mmCIF file with all atom_site columns, C-alpha atoms in Angstrom:
data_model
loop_
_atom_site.group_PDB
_atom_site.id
_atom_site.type_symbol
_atom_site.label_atom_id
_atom_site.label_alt_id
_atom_site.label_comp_id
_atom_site.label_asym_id
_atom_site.label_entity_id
_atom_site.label_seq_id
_atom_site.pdbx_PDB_ins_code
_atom_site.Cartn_x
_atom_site.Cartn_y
_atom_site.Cartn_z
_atom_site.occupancy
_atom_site.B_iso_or_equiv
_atom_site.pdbx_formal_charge
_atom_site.auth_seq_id
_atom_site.auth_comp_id
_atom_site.auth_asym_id
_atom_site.auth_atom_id
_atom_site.pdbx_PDB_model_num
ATOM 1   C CA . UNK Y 1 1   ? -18.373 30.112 37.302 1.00 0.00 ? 1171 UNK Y CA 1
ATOM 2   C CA . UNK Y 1 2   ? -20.184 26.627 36.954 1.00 0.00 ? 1172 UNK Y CA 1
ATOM 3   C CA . UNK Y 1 3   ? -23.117 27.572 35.064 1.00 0.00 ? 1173 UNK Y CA 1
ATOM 4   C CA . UNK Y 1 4   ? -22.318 29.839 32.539 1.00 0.00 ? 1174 UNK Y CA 1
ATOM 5   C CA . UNK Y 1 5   ? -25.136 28.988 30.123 1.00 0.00 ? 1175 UNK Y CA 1
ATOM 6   C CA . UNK Y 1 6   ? -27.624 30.496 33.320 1.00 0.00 ? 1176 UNK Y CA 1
ATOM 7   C CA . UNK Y 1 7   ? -25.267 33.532 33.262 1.00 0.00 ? 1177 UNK Y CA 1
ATOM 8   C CA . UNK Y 1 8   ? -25.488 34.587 30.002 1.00 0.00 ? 1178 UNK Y CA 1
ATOM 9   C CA . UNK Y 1 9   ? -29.263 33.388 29.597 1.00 0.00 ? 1179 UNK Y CA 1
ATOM 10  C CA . UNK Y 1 10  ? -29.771 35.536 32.223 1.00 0.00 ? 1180 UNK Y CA 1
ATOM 11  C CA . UNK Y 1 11  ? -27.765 38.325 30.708 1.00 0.00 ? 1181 UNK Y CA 1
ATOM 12  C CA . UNK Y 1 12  ? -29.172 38.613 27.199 1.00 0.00 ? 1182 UNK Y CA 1
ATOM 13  C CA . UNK Y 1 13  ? -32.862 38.862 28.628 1.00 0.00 ? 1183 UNK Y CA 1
ATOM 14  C CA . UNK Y 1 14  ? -32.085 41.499 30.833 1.00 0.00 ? 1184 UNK Y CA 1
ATOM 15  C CA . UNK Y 1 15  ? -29.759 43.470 28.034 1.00 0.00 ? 1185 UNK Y CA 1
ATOM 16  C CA . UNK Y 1 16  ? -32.422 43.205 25.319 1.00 0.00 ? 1186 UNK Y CA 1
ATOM 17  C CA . UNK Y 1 17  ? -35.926 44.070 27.237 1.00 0.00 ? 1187 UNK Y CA 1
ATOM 18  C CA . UNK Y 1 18  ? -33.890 47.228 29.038 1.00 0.00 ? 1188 UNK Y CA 1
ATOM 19  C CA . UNK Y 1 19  ? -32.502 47.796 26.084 1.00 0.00 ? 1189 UNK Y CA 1
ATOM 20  C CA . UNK Y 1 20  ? -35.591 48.112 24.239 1.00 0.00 ? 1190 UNK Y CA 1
ATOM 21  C CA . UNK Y 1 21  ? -37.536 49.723 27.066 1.00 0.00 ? 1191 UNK Y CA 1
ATOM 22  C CA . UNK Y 1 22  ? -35.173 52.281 28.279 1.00 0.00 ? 1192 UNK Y CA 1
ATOM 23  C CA . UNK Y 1 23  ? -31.381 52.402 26.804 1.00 0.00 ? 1193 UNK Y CA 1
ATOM 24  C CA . UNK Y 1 24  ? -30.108 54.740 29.716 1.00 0.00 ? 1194 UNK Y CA 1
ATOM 25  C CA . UNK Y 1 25  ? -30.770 51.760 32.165 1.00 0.00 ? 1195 UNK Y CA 1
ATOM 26  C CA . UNK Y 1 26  ? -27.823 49.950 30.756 1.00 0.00 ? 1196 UNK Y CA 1
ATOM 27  C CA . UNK Y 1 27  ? -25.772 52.642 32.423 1.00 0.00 ? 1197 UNK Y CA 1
ATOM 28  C CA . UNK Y 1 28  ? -24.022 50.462 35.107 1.00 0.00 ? 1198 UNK Y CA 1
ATOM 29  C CA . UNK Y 1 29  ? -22.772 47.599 32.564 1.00 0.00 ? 1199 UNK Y CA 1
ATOM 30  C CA . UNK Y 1 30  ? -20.779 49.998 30.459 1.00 0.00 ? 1200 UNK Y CA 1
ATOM 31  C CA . UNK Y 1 31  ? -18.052 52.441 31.342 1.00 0.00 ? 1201 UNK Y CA 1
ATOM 32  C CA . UNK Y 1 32  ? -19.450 54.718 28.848 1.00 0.00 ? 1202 UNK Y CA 1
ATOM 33  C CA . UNK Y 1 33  ? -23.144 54.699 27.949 1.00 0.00 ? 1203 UNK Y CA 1
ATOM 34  C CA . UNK Y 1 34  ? -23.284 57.682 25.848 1.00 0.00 ? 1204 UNK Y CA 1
ATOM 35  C CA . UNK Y 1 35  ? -23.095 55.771 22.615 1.00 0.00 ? 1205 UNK Y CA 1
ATOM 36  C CA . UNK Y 1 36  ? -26.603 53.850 23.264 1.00 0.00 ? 1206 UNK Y CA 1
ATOM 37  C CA . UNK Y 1 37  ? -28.472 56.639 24.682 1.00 0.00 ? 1207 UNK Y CA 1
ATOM 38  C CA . UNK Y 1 38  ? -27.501 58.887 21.347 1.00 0.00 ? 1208 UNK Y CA 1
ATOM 39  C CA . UNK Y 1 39  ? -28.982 56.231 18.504 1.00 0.00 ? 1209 UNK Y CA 1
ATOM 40  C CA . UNK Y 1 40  ? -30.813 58.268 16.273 1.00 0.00 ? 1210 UNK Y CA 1
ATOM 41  C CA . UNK Y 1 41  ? -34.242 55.974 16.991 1.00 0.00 ? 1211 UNK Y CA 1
ATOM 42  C CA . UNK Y 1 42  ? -37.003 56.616 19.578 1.00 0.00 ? 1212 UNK Y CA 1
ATOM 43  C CA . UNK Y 1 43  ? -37.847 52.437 19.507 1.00 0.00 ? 1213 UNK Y CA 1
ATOM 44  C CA . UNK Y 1 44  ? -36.225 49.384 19.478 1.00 0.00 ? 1214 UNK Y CA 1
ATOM 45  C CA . UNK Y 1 45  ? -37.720 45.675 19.300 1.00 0.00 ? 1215 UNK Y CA 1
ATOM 46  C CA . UNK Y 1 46  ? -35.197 42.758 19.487 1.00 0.00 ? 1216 UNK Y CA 1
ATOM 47  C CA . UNK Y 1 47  ? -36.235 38.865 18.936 1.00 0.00 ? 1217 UNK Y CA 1
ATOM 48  C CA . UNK Y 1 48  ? -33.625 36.760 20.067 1.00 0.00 ? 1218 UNK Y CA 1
ATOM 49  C CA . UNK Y 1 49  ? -32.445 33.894 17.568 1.00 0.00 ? 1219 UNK Y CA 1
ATOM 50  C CA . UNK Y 1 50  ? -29.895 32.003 18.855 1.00 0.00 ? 1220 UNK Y CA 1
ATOM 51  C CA . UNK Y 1 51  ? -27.616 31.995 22.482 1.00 0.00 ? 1221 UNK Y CA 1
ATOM 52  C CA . UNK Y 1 52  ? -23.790 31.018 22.066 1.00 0.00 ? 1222 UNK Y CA 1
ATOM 53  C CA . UNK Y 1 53  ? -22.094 31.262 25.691 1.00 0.00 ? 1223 UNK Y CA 1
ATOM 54  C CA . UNK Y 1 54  ? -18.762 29.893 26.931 1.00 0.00 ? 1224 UNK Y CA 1
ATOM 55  C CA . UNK Y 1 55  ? -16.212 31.104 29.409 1.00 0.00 ? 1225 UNK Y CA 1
ATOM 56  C CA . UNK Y 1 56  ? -13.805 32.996 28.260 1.00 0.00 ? 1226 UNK Y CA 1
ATOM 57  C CA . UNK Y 1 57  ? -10.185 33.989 29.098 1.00 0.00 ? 1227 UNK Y CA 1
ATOM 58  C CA . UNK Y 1 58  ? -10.540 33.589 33.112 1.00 0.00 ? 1228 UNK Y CA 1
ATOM 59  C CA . UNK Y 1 59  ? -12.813 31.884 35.514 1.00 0.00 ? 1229 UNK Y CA 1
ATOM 60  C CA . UNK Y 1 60  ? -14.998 35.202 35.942 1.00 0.00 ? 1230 UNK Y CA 1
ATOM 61  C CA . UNK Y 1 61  ? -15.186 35.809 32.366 1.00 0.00 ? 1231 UNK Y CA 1
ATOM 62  C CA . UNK Y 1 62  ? -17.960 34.586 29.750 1.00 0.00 ? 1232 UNK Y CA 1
ATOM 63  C CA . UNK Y 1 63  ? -18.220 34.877 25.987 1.00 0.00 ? 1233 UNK Y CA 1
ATOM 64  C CA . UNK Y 1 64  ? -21.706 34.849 24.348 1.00 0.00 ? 1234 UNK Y CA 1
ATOM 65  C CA . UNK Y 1 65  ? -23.082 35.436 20.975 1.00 0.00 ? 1235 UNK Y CA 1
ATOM 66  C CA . UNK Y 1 66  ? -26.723 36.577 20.040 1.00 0.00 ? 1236 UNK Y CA 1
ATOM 67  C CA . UNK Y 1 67  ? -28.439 36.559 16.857 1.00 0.00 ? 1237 UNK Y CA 1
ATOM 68  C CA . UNK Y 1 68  ? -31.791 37.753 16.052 1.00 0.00 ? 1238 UNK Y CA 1
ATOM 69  C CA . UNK Y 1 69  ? -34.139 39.963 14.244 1.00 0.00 ? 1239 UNK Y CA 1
ATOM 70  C CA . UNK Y 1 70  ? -35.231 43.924 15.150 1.00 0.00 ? 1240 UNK Y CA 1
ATOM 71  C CA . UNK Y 1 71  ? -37.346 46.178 14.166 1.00 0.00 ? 1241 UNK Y CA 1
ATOM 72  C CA . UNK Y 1 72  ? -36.905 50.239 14.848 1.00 0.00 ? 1242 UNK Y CA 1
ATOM 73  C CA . UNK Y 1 73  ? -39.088 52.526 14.810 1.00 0.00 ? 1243 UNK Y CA 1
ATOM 74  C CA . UNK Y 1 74  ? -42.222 52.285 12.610 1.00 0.00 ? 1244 UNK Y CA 1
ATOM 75  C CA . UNK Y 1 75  ? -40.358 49.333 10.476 1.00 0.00 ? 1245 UNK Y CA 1
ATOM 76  C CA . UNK Y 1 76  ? -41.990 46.286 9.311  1.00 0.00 ? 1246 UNK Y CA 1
ATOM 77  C CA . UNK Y 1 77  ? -39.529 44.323 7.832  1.00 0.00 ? 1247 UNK Y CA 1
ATOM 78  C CA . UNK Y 1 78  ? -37.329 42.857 10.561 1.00 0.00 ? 1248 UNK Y CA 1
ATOM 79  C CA . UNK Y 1 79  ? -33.608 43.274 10.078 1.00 0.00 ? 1249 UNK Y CA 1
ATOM 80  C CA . UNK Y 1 80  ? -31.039 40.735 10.944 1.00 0.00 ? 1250 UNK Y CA 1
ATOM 81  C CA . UNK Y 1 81  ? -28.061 41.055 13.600 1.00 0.00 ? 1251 UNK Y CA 1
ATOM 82  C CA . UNK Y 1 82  ? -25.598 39.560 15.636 1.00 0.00 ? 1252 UNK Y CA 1
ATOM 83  C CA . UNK Y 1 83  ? -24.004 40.781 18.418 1.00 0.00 ? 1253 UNK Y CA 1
ATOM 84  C CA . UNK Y 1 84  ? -20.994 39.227 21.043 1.00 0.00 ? 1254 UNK Y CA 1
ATOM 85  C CA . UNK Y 1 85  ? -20.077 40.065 24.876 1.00 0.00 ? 1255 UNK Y CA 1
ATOM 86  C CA . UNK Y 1 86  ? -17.618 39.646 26.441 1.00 0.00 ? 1256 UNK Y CA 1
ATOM 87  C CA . UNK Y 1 87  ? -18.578 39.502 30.327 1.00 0.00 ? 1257 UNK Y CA 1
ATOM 88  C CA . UNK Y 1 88  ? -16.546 40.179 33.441 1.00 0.00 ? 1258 UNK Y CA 1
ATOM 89  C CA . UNK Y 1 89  ? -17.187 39.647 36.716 1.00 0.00 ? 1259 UNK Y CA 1
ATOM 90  C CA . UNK Y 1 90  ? -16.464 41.794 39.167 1.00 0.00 ? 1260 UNK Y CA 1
ATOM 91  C CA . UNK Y 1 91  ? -18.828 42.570 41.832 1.00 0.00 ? 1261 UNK Y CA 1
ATOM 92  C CA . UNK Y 1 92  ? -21.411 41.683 39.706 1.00 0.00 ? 1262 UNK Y CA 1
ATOM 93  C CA . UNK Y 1 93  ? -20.715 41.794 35.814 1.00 0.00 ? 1263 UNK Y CA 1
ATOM 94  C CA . UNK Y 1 94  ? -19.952 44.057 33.518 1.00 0.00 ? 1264 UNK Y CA 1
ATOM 95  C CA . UNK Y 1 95  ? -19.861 44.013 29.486 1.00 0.00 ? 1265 UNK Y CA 1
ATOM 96  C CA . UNK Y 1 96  ? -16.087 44.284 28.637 1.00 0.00 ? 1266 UNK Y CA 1
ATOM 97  C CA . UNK Y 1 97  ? -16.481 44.063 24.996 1.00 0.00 ? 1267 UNK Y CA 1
ATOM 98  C CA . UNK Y 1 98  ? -19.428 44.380 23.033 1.00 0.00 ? 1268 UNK Y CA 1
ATOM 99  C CA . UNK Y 1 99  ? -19.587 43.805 18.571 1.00 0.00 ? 1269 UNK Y CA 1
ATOM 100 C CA . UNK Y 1 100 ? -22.747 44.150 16.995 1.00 0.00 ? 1270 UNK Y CA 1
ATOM 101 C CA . UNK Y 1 101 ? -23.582 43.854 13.326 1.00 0.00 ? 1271 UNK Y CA 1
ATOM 102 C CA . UNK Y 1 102 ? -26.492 44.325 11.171 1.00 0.00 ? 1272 UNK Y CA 1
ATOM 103 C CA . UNK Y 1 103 ? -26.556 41.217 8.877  1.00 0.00 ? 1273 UNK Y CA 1
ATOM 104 C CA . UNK Y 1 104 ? -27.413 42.501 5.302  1.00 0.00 ? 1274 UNK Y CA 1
ATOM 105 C CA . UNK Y 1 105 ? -28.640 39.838 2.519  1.00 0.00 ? 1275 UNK Y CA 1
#
């Protein structure tokens, strides 16, 4: 995998606007997708910060870090986050591992 910075580019636009449109659509990177689908709010806005990718423990596996602001619901004070993949590949990709934390001042 050459051009993992395309991969993961790639990746964390797709994650975040179906994320933010439609949780359930996230379905086929996770083995379980119950989690996501059960957060207690109706919407979800994420502005990406910053993209950290590099390849991780195998050819056909990345790394990648996001940080960024969201808002829920009818918030108007943007909260800050981070969150890291770990991406497979494997007939496409799929998120192995997945950390997300709200960053509190």
């Amino acid at each position: 995998m050459s051009d993992y910075i395309s991969v993961a580019s790639e990746f964390v636009q797709y994650y975040y606007q179906t994320f933010d449109s439609d949780r359930r659509g996230l379905a086929p990177l996770y083995n379980i997708v119950e989690k996501l689908a059960s957060l207690p709010f109706a919407r979800v806005a994420h502005k990406i910060t910053t993209i950290d990718a590099q390849p991780s423990i195998s050819e056909n596996a990345i790394v990648i870090t996001v940080t960024g602001q969201l808002l829920v619901d009818d918030e108007t004070k943007p909260q800050q986050y981070t969150q890291m993949f770990q991406l497979v590949q494997d007939n496409g990709f799929y998120i192995f591992n997945d950390m997300f934390r709200l960053n509190y001042a």
